[in-house]
Coordinates of C-alpha atoms in Angstrom, one line a residue:
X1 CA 0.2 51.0 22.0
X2 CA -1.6 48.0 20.3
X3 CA 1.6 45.8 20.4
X4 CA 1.4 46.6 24.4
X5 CA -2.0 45.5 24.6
X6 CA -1.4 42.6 22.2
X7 CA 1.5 41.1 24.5
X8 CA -0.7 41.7 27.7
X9 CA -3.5 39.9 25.8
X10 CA -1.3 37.5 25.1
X11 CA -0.3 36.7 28.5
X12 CA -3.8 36.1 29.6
X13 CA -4.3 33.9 26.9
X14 CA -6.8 35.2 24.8
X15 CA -7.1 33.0 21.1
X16 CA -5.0 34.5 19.0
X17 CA -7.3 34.8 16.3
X18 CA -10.1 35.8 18.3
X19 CA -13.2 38.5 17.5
X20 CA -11.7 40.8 19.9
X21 CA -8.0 41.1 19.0
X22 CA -8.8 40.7 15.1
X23 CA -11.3 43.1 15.5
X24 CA -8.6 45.8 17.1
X25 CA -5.9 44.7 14.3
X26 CA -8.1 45.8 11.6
X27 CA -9.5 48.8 13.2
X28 CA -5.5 49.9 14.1
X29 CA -4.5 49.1 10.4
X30 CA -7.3 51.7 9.4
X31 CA -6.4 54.1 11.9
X32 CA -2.8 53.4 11.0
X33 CA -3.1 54.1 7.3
X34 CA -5.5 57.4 8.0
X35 CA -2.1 58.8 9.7
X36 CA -0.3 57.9 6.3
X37 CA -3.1 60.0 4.5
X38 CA -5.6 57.2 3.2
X39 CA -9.2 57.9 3.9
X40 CA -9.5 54.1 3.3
X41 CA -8.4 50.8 1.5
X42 CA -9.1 47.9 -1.1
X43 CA -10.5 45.2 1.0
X44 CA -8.1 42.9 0.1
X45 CA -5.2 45.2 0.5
X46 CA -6.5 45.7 4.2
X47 CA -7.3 41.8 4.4
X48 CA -4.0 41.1 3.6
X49 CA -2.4 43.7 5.9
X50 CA -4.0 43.1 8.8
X51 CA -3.6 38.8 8.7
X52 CA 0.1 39.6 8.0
X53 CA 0.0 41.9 11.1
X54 CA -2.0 39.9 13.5
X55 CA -0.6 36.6 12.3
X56 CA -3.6 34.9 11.1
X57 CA -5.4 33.8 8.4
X58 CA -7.0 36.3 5.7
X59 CA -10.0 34.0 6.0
X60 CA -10.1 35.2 10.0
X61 CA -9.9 39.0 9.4
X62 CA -12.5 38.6 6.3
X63 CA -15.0 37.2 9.2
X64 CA -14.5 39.5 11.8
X65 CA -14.7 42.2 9.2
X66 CA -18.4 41.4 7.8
X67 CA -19.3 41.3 11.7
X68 CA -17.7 45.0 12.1
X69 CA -19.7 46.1 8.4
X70 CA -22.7 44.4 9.8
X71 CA -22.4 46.4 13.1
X72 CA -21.8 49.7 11.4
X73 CA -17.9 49.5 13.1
X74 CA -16.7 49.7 9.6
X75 CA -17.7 51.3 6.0
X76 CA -17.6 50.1 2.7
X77 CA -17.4 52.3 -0.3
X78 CA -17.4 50.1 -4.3
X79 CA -15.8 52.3 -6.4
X80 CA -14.1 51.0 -9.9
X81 CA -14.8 47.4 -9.1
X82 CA -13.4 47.4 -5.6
X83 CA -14.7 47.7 -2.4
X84 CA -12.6 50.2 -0.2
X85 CA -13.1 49.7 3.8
X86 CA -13.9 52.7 5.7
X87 CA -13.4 53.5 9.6
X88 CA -17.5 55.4 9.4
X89 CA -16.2 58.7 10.7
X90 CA -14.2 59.1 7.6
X91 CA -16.3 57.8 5.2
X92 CA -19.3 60.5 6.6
X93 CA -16.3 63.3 6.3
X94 CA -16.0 62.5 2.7
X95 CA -19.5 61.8 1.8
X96 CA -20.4 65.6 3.8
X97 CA -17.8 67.0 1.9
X98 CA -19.1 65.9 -2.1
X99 CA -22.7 66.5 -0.9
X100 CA -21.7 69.9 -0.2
X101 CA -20.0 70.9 -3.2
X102 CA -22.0 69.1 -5.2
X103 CA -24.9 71.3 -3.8
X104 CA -22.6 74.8 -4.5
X105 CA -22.2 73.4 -8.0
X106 CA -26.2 72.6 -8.8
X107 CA -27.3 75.8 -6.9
X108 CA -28.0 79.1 -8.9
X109 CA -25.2 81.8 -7.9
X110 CA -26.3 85.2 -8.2
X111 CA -24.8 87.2 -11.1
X112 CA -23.0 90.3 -10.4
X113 CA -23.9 93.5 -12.4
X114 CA -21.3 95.2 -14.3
X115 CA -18.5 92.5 -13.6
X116 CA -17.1 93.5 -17.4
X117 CA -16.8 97.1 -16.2
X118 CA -15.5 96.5 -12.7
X119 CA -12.7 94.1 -14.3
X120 CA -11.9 96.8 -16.7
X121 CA -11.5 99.5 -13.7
X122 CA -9.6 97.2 -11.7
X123 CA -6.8 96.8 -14.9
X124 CA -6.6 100.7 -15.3
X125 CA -6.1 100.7 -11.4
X126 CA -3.5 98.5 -11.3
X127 CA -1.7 99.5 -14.9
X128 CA -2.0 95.9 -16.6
X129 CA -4.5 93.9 -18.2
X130 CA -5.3 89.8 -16.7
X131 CA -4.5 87.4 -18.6
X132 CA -7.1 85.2 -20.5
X133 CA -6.8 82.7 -17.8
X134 CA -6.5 84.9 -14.4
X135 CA -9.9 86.8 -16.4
X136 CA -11.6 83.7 -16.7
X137 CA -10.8 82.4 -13.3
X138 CA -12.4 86.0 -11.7
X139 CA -15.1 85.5 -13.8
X140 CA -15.7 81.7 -12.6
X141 CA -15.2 83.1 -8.8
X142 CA -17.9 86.3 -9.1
X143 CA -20.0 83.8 -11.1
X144 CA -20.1 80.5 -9.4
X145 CA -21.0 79.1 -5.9
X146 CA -18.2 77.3 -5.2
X147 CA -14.2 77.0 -7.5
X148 CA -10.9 76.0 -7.4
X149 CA -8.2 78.1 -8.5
X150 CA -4.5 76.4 -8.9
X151 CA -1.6 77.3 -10.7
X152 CA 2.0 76.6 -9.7
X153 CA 4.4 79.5 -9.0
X154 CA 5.1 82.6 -11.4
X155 CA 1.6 82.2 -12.5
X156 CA -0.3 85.0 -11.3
X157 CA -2.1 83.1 -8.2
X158 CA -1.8 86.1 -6.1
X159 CA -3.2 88.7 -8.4
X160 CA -5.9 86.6 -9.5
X161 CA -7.1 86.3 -5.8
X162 CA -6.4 90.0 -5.2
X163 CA -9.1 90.7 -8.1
X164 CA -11.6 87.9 -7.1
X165 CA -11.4 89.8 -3.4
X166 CA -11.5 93.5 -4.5
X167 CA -14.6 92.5 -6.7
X168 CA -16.7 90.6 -3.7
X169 CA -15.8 93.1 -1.4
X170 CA -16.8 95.9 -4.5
X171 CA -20.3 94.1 -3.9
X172 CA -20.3 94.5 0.1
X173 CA -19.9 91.0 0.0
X174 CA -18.2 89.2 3.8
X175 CA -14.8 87.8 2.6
X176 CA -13.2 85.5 5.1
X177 CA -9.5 85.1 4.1
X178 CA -8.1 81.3 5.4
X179 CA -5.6 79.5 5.2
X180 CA -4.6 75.6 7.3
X181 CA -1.7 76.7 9.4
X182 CA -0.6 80.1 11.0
X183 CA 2.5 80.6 8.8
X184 CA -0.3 80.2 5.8
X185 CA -2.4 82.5 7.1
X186 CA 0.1 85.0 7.7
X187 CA 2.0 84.7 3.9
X188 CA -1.8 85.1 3.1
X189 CA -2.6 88.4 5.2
X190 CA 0.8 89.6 3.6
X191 CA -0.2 88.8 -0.6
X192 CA -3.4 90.5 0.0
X193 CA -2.9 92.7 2.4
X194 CA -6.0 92.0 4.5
X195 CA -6.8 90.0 7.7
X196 CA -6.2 86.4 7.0
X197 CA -6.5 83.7 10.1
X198 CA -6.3 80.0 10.3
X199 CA -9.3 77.3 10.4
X200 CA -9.0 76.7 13.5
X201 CA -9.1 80.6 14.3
X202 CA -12.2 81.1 12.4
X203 CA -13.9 78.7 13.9
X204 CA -12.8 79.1 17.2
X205 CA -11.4 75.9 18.7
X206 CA -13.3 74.8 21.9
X207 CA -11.1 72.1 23.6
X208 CA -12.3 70.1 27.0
X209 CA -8.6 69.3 28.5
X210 CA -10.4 66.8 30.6
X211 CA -12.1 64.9 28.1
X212 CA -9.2 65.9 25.3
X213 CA -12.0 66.8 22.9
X214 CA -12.3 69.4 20.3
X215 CA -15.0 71.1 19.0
X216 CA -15.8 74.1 16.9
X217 CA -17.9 77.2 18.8
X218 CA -19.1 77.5 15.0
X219 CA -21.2 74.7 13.5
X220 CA -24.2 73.6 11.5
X221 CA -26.3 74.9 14.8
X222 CA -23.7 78.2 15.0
X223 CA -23.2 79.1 11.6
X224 CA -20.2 81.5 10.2
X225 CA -21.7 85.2 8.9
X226 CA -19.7 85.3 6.0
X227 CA -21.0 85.4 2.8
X228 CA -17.3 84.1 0.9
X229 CA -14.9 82.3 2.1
X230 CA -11.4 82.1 0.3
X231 CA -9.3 79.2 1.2
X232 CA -5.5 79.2 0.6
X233 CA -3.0 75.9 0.9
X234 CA -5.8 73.7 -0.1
X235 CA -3.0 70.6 -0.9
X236 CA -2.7 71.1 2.7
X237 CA -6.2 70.5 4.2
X238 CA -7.4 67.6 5.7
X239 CA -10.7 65.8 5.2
X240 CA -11.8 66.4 8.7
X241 CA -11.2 70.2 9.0
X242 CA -12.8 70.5 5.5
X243 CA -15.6 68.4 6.8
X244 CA -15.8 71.1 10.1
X245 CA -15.5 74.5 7.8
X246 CA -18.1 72.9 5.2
X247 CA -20.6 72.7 8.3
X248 CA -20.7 75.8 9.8
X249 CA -21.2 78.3 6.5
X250 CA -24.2 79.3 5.8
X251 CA -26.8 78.5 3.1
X252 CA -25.2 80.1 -0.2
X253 CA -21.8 81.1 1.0
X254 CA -19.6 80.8 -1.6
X255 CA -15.8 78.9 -1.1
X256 CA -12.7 79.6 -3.7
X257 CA -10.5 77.0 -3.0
X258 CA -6.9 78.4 -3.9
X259 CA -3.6 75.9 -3.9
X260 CA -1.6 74.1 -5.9
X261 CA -2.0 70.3 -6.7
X262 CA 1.1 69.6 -7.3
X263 CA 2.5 70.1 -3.6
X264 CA 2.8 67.5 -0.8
X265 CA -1.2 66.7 0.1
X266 CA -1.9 67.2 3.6
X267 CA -0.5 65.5 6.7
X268 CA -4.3 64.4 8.0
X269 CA -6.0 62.1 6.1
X270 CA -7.0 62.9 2.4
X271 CA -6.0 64.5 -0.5
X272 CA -9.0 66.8 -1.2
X273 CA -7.5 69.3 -3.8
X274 CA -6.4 66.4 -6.0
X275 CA -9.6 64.6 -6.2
X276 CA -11.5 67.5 -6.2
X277 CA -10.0 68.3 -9.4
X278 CA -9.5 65.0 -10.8
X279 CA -13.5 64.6 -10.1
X280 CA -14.0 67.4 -12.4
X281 CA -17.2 68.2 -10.5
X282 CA -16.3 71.8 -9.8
X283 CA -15.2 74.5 -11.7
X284 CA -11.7 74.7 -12.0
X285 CA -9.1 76.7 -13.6
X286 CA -5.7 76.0 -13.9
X287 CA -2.9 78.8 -14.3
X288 CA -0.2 77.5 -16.3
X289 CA 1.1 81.1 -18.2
X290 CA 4.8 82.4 -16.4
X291 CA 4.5 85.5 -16.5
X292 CA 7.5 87.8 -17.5
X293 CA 8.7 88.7 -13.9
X294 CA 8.7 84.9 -13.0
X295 CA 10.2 83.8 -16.2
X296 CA 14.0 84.7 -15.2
X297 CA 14.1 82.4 -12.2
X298 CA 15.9 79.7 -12.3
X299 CA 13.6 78.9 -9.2
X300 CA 9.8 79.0 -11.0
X301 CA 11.5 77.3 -14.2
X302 CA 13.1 74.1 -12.2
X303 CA 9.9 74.1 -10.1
X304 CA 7.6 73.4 -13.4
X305 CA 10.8 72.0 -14.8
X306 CA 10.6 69.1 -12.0
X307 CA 6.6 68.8 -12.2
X308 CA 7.2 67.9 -15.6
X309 CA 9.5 65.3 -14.7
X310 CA 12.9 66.8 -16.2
X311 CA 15.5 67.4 -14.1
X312 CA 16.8 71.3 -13.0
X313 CA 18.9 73.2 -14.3
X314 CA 22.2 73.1 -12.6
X315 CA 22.3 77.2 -12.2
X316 CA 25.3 79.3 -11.5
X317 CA 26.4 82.4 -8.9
X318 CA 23.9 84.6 -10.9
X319 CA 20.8 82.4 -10.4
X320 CA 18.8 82.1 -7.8
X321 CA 18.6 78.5 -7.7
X322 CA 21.7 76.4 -7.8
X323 CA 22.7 72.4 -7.4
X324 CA 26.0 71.5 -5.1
X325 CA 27.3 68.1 -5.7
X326 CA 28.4 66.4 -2.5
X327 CA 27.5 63.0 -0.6
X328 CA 27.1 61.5 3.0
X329 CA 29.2 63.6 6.0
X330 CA 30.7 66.0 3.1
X331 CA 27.0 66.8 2.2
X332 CA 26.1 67.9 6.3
X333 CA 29.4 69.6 6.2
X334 CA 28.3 71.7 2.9
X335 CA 25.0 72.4 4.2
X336 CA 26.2 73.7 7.6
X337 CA 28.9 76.2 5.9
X338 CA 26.1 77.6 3.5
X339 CA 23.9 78.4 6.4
X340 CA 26.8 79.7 8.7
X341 CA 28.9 81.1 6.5
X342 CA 28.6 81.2 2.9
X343 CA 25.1 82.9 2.3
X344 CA 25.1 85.3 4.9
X345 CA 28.7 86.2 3.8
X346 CA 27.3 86.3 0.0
X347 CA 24.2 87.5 0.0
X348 CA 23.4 88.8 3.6
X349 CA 21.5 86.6 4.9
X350 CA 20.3 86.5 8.3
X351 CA 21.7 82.4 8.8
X352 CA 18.4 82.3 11.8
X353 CA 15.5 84.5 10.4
X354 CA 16.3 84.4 6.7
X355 CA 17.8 80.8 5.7
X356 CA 16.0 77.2 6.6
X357 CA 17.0 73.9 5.7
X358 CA 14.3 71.5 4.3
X359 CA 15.0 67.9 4.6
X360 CA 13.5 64.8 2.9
X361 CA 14.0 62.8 5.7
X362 CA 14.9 62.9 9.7
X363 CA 17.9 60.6 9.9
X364 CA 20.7 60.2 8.4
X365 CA 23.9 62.5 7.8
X366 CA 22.0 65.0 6.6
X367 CA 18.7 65.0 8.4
X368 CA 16.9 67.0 10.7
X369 CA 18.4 65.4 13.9
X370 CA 22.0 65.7 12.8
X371 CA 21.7 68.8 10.6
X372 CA 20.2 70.6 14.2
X373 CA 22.7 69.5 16.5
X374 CA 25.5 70.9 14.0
X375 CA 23.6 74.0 13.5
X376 CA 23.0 74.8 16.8
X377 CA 26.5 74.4 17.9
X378 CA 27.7 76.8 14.8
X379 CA 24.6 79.5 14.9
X380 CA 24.1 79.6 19.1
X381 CA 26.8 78.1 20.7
X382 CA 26.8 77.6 24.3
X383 CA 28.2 80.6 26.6
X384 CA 28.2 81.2 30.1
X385 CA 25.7 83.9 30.0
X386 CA 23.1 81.8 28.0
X387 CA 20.6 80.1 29.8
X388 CA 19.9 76.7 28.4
X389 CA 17.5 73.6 29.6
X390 CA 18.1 70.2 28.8
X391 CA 14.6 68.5 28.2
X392 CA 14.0 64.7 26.1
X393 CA 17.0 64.8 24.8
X394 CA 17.1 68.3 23.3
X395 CA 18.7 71.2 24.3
X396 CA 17.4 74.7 24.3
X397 CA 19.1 77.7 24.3
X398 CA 18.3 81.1 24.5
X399 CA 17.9 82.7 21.0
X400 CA 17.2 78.9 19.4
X401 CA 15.0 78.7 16.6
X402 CA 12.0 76.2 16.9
X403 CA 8.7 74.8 15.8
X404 CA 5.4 73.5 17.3
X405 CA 5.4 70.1 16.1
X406 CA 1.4 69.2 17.4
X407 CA -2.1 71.5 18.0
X408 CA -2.1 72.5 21.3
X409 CA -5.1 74.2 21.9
X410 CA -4.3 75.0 25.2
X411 CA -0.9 77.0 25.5
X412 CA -1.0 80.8 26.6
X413 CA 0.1 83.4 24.4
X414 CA 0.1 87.1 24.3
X415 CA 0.2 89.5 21.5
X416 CA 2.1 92.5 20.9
X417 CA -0.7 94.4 20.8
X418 CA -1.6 93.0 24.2
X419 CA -4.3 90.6 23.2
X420 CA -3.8 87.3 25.4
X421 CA -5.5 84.0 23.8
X422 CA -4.4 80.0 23.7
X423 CA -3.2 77.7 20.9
X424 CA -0.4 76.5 19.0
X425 CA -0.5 74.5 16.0
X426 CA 1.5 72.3 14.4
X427 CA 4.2 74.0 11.8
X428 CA 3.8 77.4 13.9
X429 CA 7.9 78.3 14.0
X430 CA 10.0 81.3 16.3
X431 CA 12.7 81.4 18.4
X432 CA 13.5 81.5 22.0
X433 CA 13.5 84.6 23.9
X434 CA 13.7 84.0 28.0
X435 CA 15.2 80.5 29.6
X436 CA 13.9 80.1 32.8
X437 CA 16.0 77.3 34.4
X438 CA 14.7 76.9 37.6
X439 CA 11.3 77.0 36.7
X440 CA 11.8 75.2 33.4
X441 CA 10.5 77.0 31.4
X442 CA 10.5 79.1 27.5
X443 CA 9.3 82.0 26.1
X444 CA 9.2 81.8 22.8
X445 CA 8.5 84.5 19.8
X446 CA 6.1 83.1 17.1
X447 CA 5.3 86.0 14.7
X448 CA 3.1 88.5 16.6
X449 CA 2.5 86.2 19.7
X450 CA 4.9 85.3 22.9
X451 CA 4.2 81.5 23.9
X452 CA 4.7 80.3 27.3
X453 CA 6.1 76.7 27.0
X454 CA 6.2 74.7 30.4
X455 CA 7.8 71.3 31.0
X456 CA 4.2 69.5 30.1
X457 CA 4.6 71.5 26.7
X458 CA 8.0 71.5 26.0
X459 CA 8.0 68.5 24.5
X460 CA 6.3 69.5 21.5
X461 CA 8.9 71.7 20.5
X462 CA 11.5 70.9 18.3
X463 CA 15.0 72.9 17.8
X464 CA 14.4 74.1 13.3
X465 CA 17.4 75.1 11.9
X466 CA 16.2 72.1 10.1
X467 CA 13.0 70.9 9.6
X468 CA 11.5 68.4 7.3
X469 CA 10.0 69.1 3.7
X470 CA 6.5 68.1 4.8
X471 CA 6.5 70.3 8.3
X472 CA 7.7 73.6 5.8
X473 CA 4.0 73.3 3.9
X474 CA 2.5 76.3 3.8
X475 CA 5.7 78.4 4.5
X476 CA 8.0 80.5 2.4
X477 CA 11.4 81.6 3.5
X478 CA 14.1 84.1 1.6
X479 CA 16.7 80.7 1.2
X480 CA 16.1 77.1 1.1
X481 CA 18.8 74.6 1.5
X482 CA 17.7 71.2 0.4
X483 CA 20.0 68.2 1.2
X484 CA 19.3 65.6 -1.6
X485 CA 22.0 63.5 -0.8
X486 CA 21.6 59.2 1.4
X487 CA 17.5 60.2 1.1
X488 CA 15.8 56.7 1.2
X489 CA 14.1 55.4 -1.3
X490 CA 10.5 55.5 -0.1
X491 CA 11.1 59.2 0.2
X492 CA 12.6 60.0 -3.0
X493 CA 9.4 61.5 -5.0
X494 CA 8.2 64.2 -7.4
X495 CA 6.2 66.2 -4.8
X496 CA 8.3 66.6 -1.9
X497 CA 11.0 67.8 -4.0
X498 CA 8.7 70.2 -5.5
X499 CA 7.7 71.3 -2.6
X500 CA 11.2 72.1 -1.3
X501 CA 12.3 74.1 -4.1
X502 CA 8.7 76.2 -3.7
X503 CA 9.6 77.2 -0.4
X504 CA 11.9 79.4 -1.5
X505 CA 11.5 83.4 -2.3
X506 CA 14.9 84.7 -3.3
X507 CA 17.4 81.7 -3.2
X508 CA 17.2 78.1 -3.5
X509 CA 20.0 75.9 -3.2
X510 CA 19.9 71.8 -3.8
X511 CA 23.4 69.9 -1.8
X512 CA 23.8 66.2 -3.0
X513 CA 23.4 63.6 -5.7
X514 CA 22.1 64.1 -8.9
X515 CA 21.0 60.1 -9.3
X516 CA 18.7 61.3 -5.2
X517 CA 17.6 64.7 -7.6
X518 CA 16.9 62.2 -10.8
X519 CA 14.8 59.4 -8.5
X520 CA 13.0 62.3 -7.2
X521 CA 12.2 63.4 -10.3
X522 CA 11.4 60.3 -11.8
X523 CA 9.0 59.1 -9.2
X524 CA 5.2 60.0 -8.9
X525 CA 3.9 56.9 -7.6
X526 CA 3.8 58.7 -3.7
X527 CA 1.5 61.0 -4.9
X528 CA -1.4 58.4 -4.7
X529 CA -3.6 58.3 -1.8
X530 CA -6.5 55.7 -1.4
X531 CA -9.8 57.9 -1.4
X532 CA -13.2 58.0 -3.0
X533 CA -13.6 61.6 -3.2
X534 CA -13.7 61.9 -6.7
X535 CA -16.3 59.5 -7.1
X536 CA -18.0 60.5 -4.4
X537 CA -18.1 63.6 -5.8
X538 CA -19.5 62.8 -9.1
X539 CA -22.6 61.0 -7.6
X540 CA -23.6 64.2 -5.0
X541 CA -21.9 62.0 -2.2
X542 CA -24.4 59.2 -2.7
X543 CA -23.0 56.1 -4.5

């Protein structure tokens, strides 16, 4: 859109380095960057952006930036010895969020009675005693306002958050159960057992389609009841979400903040897990103990195996994670006969409900656009009884399975229990039950919920027999097939690798190069996101 703008500006003959077009350049390059994940950047790193981008002098965008800090346009933030530029409204997200938890950290939490006891009854319940870490980390939760509990998998997560729950809820306590994304939420409901919803759900989204705004029914002047609130997939929220749940709990409500650092950050701006815990400003404990259960797959080992920066172990039939050498069009042609043929064959596998490719990257021979074409024409193949519809380029057949790729706040669903509401968010996956061609329009199965997906919403469906690494966050399927094979460069790193492999419950399976696994492993460096969190953090949001 600016480039559109920029030509039509340049038409009428506007100075190319004038306070209006400079002014928009460095204001896109922010807004630009926020979509990458910064929540800012150096000055001189966005000086030098921006004059590369507009083509004009550094000196030019330096002016015109003063002018925007003057006008309150644009932040700054010193932190280290640099100054890192702002757009205000996420500069006032972070600065809400640190003042927050820095309040939760300074303010007294009341103690429970008997938590020794109630620990002790909860271990005769369940047959096994916590270990010295899961006891300290449900001693930190009953004890402290506010915590962070992470811990990679095979580590106990789940039965450390089971405790912390069955102890708040052993002193009446409100527990809301939450999670970023519906898939999230659900895994969630299913570890604990208990009612889990989204943000966005327990908030209760308010969206003006006229206006395209959205706002939250519960706010600082509409406050949530509860008196806990335990938040799952932290890696994956956003600094403007965080900002919104932050707001609207009450004075004294306690937040465990559950995830694990080591995953992709979140797709929004931020990286508020990371630099809460690199901050060291809240309690935090860090489960690093596989326990005995875990320790025989080959699936928690590489996972910690690959955070540590050494490569996985190859495995073999008996394992349940295994590497397949292959490269380019023999590496698609591998993937597609695991998913169609091979697994199901092997290990029963459903090839639609139970296996899901995870792909560094969207082009290529083994990306998400040709990895989808090829799977659909192997797993639902065009017959003369199967309606289809032909819409931007995709087609959609009956029984296709496919994923929400954008919030839409707006799109009807029912329940199965009957319960009729709106919304689909980004990530939200199911498959296609009732092609109407002539009406153009899908029905479409996600979890408990039937979607009705007309041509103004169709769009924002994508076919996922393959679906990128980043768009799986927050998901866990029985197989993973990860194509490592022709994966560029700026997309070879620790994290998203990490994150495949993590996906997986009972089988993981790597197709490609070992030099694409070894860059992978190798590089860290796309873990880094410009914010001031941390230090924002350590001075109570105030500099």
């Amino acid at each position: 859109k600016f480039k559109q703008v920029d030509t039509m500006a340049a038409e009428l003959q506007l100075a190319q380095d004038g306070s209006l077009r400079v002014w928009a350049g460095l204001s896109y390059t922010l807004r630009h960057n926020s979509g990458n994940g910064h929540t800012c950047l150096p000055k001189e790193q966005l000086l030098a952006t921006a004059a590369r981008f507009l083509g004009v002098s550094e000196a030019a965008v330096e002016r015109e930036l003063d002018t925007a800090l003057a006008e309150g346009e644009a932040a700054v933030y010193a932190c280290g010895g640099r100054d890192y530029v702002y757009l205000p409204d996420l500069l006032q997200a972070e600065r809400d969020i640190a003042a927050r938890l820095w309040d939760l950290t300074r303010y007294p939490a009341p103690q429970p009675k008997g938590l020794e006891r109630n620990i002790q009854v909860l271990e005769q319940a369940q047959g096994f005693a916590y270990a010295p870490e899961q006891r300290k980390a449900i001693e930190m939760a009953l004890c402290s306002n506010v915590m962070v509990l992470t811990g990679g998998p095979g580590t106990g997560k789940t039965t450390t958050v089971n405790a912390i729950l069955s102890l708040f809820q052993h002193q009446a306590d409100r527990v809301a159960l939450c999670a970023p994304t519906g898939r999230a939420a659900k895994r969630l409901a299913e570890l604990t057992g208990q009612k889990a919803q989204t943000i966005h759900r327990l908030l209760e989204v308010d969206y003006d389609p006229q206006s395209r705004l959205l706002r939250f029914i519960h706010n600082e002047k509409n406050l949530l009841k509860y008196d806990v609130v335990v938040l799952d997939e932290m890696s994956m929220v956003d600094v403007k979400l965080f900002q919104s749940l932050l707001a609207a709990l009450k004075h004294g409500c306690r937040i465990v903040m559950v995830g694990d650092a080591d995953q992709l950050p979140s797709v929004g701006p931020g990286n508020i897990l990371g630099e809460v815990v690199r901050s060291g400003a809240v309690p935090t404990v860090c489960l690093t103990r596989i326990f005995r259960q875990s320790a025989s797959s080959l699936i928690v080992e590489n996972a910690h195996r690959i955070v540590q920066g050494l490569m996985p172990q190859r495995g073999d039939k008996n394992s349940d994670f295994f590497f397949l050498q292959a490269a380019g069009l023999a590496c698609q042609q591998l993937v597609c006969d695991l998913v169609s043929a091979r697994l199901p064959k092997s290990y029963g596998l459903d090839p639609v409900r139970d296996i899901q490719v995870l792909c560094p990257t969207k082009l290529g021979p083994v990306g998400t656009a040709a990895l989808n074409q090829r799977l659909q024409e192997l797993l639902n193949p065009p017959l003369p009884d199967k309606p289809e519809l032909q819409m931007n380029g995709q087609t959609f057949r009956l029984g296709d399975k496919v994923m929400q790729v954008r919030n839409d706040y707006l799109i009807p669903y029912e329940r199965d229990g009957g319960e009729a509401g709106v919304g689909a968010f980004n990530g939200d996956m199911g498959v296609i039950l009732k092609v109407d061609a002539a009406e153009r329009t899908l029905l479409v199965q996600m979890d408990d919920r039937k979607l009705l997906y007309t041509p103004e919403n169709i769009p924002e469906l994508e076919i996922a027999y393959a679906v990128t690494v980043h768009k799986s966050q927050g998901s866990e399927f029985a197989a993973v097939v990860v194509p490592v094979s022709d994966t560029p460069p700026k997309l070879c790193y620790r994290n998203l690798l990490y994150t495949g492999v993590t996906r997986a419950k009972r089988l993981c399976i790597l197709a490609g190069q070992g030099a694409t696994v070894q860059r992978m492993v190798e590089n860290v460096r796309q873990n880094l996101r410009y914010s001031c969190l941390a230090d924002l953090l350590q001075h109570g949001g105030e500099q």
